[in-house]
Tab-separated table of C-alpha atoms in Angstrom:
chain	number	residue	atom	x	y	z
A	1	UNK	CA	-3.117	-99.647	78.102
A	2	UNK	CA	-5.785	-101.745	79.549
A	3	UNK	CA	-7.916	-104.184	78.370
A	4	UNK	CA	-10.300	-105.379	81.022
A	5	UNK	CA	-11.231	-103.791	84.342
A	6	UNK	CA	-12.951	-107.088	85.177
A	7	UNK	CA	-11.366	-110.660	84.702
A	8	UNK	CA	-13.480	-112.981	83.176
A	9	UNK	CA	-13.037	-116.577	83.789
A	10	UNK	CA	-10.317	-117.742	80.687
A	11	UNK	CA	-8.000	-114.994	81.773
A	12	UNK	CA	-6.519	-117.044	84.559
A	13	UNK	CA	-5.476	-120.367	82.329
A	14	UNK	CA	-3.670	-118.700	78.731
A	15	UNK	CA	-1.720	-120.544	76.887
A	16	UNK	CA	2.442	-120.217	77.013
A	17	UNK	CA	4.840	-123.103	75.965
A	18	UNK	CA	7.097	-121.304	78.480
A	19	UNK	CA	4.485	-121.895	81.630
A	20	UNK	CA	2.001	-118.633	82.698
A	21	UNK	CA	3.428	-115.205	82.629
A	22	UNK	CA	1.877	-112.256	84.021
A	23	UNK	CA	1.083	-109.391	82.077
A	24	UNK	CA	-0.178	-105.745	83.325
A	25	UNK	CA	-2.495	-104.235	81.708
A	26	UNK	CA	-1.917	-100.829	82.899
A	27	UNK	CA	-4.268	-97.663	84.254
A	28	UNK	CA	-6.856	-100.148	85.159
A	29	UNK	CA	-4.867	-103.239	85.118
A	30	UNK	CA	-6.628	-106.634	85.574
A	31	UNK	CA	-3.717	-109.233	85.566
A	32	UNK	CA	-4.265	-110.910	82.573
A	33	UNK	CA	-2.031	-114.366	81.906
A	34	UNK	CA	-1.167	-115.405	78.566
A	35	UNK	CA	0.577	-116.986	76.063
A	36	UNK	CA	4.072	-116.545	75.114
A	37	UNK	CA	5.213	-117.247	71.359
A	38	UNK	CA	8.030	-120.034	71.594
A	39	UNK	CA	11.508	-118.419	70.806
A	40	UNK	CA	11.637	-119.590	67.395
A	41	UNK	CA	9.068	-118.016	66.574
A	42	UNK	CA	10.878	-114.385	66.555
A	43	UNK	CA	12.979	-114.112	63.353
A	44	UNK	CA	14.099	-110.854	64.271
A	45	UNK	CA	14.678	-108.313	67.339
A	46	UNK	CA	13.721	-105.154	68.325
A	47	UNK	CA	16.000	-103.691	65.369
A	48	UNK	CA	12.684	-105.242	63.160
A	49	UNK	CA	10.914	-102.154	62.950
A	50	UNK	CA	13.068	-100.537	60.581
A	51	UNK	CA	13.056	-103.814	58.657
A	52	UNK	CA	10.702	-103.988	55.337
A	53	UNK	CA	7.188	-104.261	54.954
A	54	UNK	CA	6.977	-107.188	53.181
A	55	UNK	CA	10.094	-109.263	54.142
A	56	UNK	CA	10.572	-112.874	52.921
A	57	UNK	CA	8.301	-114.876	55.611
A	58	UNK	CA	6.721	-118.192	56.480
A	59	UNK	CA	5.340	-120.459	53.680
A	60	UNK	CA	1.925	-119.271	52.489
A	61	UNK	CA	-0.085	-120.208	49.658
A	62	UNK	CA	1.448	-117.962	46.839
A	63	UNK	CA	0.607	-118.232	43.242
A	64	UNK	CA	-1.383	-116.484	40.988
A	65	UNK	CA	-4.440	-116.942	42.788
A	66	UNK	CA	-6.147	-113.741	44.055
A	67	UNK	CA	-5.187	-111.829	47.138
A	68	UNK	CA	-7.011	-113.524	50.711
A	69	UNK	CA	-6.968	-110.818	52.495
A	70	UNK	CA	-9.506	-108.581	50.772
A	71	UNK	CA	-7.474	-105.031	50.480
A	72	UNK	CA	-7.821	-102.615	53.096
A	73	UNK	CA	-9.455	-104.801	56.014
A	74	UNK	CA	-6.051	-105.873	57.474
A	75	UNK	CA	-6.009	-104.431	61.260
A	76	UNK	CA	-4.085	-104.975	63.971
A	77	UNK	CA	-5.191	-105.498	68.098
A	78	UNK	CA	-3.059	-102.832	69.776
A	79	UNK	CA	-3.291	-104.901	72.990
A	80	UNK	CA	-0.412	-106.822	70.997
A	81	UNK	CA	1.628	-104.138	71.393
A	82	UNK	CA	0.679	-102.669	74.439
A	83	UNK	CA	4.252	-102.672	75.755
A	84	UNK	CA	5.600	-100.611	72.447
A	85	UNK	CA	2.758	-98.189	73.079
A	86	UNK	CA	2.860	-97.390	76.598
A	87	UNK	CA	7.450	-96.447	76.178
A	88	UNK	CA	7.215	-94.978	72.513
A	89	UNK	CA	3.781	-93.618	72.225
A	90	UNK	CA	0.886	-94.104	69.581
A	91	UNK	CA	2.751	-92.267	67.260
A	92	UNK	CA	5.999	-94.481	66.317
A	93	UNK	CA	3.678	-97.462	66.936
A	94	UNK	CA	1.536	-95.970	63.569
A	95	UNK	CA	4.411	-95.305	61.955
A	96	UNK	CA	5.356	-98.650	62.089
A	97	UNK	CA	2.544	-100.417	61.276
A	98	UNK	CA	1.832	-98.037	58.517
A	99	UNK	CA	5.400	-99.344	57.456
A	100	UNK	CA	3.794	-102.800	58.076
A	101	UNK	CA	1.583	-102.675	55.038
A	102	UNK	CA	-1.595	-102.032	57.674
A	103	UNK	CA	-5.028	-100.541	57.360
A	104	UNK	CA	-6.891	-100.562	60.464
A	105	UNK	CA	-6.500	-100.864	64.465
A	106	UNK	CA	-8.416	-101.756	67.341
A	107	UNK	CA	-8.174	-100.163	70.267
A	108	UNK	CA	-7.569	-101.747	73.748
A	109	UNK	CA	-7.379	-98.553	76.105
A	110	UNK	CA	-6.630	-94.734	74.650
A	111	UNK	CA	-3.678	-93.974	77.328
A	112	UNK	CA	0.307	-94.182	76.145
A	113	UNK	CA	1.727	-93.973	79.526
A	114	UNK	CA	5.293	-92.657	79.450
A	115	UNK	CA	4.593	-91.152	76.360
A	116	UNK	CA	2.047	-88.733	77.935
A	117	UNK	CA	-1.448	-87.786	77.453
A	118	UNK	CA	-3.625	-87.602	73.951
A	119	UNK	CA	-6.657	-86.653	73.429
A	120	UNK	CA	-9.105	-88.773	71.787
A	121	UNK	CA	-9.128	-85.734	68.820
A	122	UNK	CA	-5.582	-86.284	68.888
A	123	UNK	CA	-5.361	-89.894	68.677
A	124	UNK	CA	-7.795	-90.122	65.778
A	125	UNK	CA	-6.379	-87.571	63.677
A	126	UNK	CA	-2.918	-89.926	64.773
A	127	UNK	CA	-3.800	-92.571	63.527
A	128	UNK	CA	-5.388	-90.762	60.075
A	129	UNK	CA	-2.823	-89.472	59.409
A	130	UNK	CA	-0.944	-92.835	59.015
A	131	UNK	CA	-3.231	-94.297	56.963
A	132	UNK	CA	-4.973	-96.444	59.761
A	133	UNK	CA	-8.645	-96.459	60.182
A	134	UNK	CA	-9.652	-96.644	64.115
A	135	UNK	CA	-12.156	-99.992	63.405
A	136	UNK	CA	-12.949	-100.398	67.239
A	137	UNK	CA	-12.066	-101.002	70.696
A	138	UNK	CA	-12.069	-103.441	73.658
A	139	UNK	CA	-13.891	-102.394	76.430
A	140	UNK	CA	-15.037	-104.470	79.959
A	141	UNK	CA	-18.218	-105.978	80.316
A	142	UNK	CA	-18.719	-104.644	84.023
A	143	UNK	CA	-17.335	-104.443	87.389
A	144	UNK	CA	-17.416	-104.020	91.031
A	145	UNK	CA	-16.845	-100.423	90.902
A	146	UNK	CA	-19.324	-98.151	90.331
A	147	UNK	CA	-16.666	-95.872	88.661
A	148	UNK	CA	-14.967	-98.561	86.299
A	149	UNK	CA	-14.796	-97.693	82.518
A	150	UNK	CA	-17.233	-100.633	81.588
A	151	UNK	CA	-20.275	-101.328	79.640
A	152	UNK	CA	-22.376	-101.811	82.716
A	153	UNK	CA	-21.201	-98.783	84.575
A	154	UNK	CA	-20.083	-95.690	82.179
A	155	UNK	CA	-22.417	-96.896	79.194
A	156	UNK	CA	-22.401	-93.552	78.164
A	157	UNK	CA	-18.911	-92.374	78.491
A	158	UNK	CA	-17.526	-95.448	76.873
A	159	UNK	CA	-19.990	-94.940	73.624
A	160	UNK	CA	-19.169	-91.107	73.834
A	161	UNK	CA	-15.389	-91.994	73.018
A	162	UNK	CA	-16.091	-94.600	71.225
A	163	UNK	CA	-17.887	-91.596	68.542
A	164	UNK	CA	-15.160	-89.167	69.054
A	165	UNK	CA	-13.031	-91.701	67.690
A	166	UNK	CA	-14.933	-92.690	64.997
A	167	UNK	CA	-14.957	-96.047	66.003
A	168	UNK	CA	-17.775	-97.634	63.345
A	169	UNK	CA	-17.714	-100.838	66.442
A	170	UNK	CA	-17.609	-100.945	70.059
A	171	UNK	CA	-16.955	-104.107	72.124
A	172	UNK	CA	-16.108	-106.259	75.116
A	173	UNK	CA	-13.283	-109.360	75.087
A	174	UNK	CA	-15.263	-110.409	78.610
A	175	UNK	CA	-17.077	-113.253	78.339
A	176	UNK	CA	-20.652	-112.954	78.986
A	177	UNK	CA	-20.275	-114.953	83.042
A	178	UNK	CA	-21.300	-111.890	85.036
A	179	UNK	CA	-24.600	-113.846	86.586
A	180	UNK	CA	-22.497	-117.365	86.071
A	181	UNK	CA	-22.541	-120.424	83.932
A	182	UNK	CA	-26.243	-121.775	83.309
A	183	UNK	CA	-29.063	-121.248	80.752
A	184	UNK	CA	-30.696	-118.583	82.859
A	185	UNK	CA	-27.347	-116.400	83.544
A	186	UNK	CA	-26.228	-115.904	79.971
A	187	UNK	CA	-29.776	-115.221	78.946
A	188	UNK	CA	-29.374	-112.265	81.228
A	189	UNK	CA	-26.069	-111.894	79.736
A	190	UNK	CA	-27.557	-111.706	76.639
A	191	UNK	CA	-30.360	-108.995	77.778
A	192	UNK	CA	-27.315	-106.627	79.171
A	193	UNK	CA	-25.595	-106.892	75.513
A	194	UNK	CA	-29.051	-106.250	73.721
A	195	UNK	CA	-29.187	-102.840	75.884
A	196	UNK	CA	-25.326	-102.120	74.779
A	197	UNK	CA	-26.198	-103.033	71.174
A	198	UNK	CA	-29.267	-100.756	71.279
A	199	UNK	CA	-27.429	-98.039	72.640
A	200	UNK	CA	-24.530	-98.585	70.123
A	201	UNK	CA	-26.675	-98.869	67.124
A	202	UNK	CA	-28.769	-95.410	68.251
A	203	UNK	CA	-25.012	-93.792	67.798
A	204	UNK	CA	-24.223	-95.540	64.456
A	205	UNK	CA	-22.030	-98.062	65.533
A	206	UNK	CA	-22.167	-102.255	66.003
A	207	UNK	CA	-21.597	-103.702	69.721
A	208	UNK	CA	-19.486	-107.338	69.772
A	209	UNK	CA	-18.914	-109.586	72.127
A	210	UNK	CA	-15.024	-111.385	71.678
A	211	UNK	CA	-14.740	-115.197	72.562
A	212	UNK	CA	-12.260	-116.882	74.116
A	213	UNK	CA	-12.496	-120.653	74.247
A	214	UNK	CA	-14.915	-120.855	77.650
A	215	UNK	CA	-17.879	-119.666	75.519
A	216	UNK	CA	-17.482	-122.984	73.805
A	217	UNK	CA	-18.390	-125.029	77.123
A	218	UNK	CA	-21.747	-126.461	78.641
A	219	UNK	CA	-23.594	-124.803	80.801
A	220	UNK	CA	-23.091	-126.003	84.187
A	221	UNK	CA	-27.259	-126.831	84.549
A	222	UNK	CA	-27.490	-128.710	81.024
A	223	UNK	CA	-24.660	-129.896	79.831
A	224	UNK	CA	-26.263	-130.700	76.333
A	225	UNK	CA	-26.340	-126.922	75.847
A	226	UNK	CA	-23.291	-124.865	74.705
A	227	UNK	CA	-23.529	-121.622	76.219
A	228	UNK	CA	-22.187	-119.816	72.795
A	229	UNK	CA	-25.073	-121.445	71.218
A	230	UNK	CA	-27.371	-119.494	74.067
A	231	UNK	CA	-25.370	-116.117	73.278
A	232	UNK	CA	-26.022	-116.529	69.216
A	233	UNK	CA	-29.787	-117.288	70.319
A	234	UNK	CA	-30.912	-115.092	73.172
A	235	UNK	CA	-28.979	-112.202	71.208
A	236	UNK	CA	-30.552	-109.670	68.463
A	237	UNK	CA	-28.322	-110.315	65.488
A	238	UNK	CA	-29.498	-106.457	64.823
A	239	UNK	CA	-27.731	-105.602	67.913
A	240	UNK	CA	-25.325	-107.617	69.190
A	241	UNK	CA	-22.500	-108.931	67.145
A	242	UNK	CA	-19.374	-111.016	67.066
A	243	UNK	CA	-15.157	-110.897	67.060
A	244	UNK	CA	-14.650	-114.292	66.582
A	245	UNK	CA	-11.572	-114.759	67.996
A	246	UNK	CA	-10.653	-117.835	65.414
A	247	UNK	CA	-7.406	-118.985	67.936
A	248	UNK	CA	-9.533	-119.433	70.997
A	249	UNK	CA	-12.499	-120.640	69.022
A	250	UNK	CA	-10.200	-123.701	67.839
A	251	UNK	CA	-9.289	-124.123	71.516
A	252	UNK	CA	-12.602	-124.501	72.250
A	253	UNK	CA	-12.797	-127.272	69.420
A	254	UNK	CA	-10.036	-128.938	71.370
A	255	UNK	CA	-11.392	-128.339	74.699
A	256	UNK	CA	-15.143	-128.931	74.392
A	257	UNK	CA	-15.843	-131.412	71.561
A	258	UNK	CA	-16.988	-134.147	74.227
A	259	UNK	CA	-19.374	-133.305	76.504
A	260	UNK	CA	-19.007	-133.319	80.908
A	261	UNK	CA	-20.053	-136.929	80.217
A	262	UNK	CA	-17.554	-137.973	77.815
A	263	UNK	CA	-20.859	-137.623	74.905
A	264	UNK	CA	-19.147	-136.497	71.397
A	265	UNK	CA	-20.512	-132.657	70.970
A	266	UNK	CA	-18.019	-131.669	67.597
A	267	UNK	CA	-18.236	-128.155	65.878
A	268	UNK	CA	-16.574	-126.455	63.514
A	269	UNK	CA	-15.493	-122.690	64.542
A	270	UNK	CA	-15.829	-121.447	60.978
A	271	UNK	CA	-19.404	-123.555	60.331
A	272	UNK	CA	-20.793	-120.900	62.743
A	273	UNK	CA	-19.310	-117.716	60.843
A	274	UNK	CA	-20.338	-119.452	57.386
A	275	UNK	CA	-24.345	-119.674	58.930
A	276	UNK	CA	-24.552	-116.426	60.264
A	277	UNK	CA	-21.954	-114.158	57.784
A	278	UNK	CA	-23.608	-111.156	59.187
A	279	UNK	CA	-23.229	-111.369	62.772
A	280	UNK	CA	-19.341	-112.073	62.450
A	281	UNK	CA	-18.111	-108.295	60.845
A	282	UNK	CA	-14.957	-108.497	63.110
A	283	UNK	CA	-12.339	-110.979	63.286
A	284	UNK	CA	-8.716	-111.908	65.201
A	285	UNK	CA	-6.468	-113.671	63.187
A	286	UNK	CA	-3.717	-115.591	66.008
A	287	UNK	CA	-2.001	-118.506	65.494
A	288	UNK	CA	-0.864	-121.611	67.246
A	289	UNK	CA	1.221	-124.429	66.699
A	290	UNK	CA	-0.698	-127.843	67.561
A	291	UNK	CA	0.073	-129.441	70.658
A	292	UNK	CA	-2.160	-132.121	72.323
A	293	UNK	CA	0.013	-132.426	75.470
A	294	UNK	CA	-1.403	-129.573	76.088
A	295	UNK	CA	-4.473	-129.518	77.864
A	296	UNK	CA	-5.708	-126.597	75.314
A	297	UNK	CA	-4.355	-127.957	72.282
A	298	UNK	CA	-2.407	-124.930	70.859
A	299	UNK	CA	0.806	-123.095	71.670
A	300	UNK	CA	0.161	-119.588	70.900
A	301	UNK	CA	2.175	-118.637	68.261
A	302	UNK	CA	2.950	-115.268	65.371
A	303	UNK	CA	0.697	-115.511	62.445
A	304	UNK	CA	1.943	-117.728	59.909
A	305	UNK	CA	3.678	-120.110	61.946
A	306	UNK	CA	1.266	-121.833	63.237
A	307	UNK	CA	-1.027	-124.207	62.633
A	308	UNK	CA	-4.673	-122.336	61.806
A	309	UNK	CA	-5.224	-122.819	57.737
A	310	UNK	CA	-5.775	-119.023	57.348
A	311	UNK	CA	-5.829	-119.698	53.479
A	312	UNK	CA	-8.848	-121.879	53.825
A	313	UNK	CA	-10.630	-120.148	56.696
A	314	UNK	CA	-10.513	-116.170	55.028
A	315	UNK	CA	-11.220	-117.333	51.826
A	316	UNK	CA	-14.595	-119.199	52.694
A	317	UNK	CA	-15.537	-116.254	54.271
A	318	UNK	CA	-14.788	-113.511	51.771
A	319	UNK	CA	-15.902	-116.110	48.532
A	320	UNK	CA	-19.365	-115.452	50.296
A	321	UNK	CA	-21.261	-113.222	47.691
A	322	UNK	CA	-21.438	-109.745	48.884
A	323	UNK	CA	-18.613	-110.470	52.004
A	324	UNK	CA	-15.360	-109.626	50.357
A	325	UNK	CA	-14.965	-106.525	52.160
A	326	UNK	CA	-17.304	-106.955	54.714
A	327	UNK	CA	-14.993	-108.209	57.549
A	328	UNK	CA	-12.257	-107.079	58.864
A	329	UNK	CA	-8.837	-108.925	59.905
A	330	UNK	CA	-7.218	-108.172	63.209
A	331	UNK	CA	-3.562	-109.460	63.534
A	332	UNK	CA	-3.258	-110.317	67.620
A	333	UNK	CA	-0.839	-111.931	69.697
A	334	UNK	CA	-1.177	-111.909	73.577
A	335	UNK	CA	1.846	-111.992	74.648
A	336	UNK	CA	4.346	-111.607	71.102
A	337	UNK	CA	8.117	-112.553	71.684
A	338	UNK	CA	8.963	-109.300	70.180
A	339	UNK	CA	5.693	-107.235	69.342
A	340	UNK	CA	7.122	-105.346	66.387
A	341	UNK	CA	8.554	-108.561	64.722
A	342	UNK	CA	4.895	-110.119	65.266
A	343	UNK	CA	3.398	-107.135	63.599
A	344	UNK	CA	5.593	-107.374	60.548
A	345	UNK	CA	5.930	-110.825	60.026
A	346	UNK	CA	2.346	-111.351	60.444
A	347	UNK	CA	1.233	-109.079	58.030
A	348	UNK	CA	3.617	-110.373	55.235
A	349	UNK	CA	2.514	-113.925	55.856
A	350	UNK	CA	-1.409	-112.685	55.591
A	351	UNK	CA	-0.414	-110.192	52.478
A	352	UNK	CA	1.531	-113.603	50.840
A	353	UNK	CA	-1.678	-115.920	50.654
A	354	UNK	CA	-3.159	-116.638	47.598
A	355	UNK	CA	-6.594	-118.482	46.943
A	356	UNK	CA	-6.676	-121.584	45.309
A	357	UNK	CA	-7.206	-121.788	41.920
């Protein structure tokens, strides 16, 4: 599976409490480094996925409360199982995560190596017919070559299989540095997406950008100007919308509170979903326990065992009036201990939380 034909600048410096590890991302295989869940994370092995849906997990919020997680918005970023898909196919992977108590997946390439090819036909009617609704997809931003499977490059083809899928979004995980880091290059950052979002939305289907935590620095010609503040602003909110990655987003918290000057510059990730409810109908839900030794503040960790207050953050979101079920929840772990454990002990942590009465 691949994620990214074009390395954007965070993919170099991911988080692992057990150093960088190199991933491939197969057919078109950026090297992408990330972070590795510590070993006590994994309750289980690879023996997990025949374990139950909804085994005793990590302490939640239960009570009487109503459900977080609105009901059937929980998805799941295939790119966290990437490994599991390319030696068993789509089709045990569904089966599991069917199992799993989910409702949704995003896609991060259509290929299952080993497994052999599948049609996009094929793969919808796949994934249908476990009870998983393809939500959207990861795509790159652009590239060198004129042949890459990218936004900039194969507009067309990638929203043509983006509809044959049925995929109601379509969207990049590359941050928006193709022209560099000041006020003029993401404005013509932000021009490329408006195109993409204007071609998406002509097809019936939402364009996002995904964050990881070097959107939340200064631009390198005034630092008093976050660039993700120049994305929100130089971008149609009719066109161009957001996957806010809530992990990375707290890195950024960590990493860019101060300014290049030492000036404070604070923010709070979810203040920016809670002003603009609209622009935000995807999320990825990843965890990390806090660590400030390390220079990004978080070791990557399974959902529920970290430190992210999931309880508070989904609930101010959904308590919105008329937002309940207009987001949707993507489990995600970039580099899971044992993918299938991740996927199962993620979604009975989310399933467990209860709002506060």
């Amino acid at each position: 599976m691949s994620r990214f034909s074009q390395p954007d600048p965070e993919l170099g410096h991911r988080l692992s409490r057990r150093g960088m590890l190199g991933v491939a991302a197969g057919a078109t295989a950026a090297a992408l480094l990330g972070a590795a869940a510590p070993a006590s994370a994994a309750t289980g092995n690879a023996t997990a996925a025949t374990g139950s849906a909804t085994p005793a997990t990590t302490s939640g919020n239960k009570g009487r409360g109503r459900p977080v997680l609105p009901p059937g918005r929980l998805g799941i970023q295939l790119y966290s199982l990437r490994g599991k898909v390319s030696t068993l196919g789509f089709g045990p992977v569904f089966a599991e995560l069917e199992r799993y108590g989910y409702d949704e997946v995003e896609f991060a390439g259509y290929t299952q190596g080993s497994a052999g090819p599948i049609t996009l036909a094929q793969l919808k009617r796949l994934a249908r017919n476990h009870g998983l609704n393809p939500i959207g997809s990861h795509v790159g931003y652009y590239s060198d070559d004129p042949n890459a499977y990218t936004f900039a490059q194969n507009l067309t083809k990638v929203l043509d299989d983006a509809q044959a899928l049925g995929l109601k979004h379509i969207g990049t995980a590359s941050g928006p540095f193709r022209y560099g880091s000041t006020v003029d290059a993401w404005k013509r950052a932000a021009e490329d997406f408006n195109t993409y979002g204007a071609a998406a939305r002509a097809r019936g289907m939402k364009f996002y950008q995904h964050n990881h935590s070097e959107e939340f620095s200064f631009a390198t010609d005034n630092p008093k100007v976050r660039l993700y503040d120049i994305l929100l602003k130089e971008t149609d909110p009719d066109l161009v919308h957001l996957e806010m990655d809530i992990y990375w987003a707290y890195v950024g918290q960590f990493r860019f509170s101060k300014r290049p000057d030492g000036t404070p510059a604070p923010f709070e990730p979810l203040n920016y979903v809670l002003r603009q409810p609209d622009r935000y109908p995807l999320f990825h839900v990843k965890d990390g326990e806090s660590d400030p030794s390390n220079p990004y503040g978080y070791n990557m960790t399974d959902v529920g065992d970290g430190d992210i207050d999931y309880q508070r953050f989904i609930s101010a979101v959904t308590r919105l009036r008329g937002h309940r079920l207009a987001h949707h929840w993507q489990a995600e772990h970039d580099n899971p201990a044992e993918s299938f454990t991740f996927a199962r002990r993620s979604s009975a942590h989310l399933h467990s939380l209860r709002e506060k009465c």
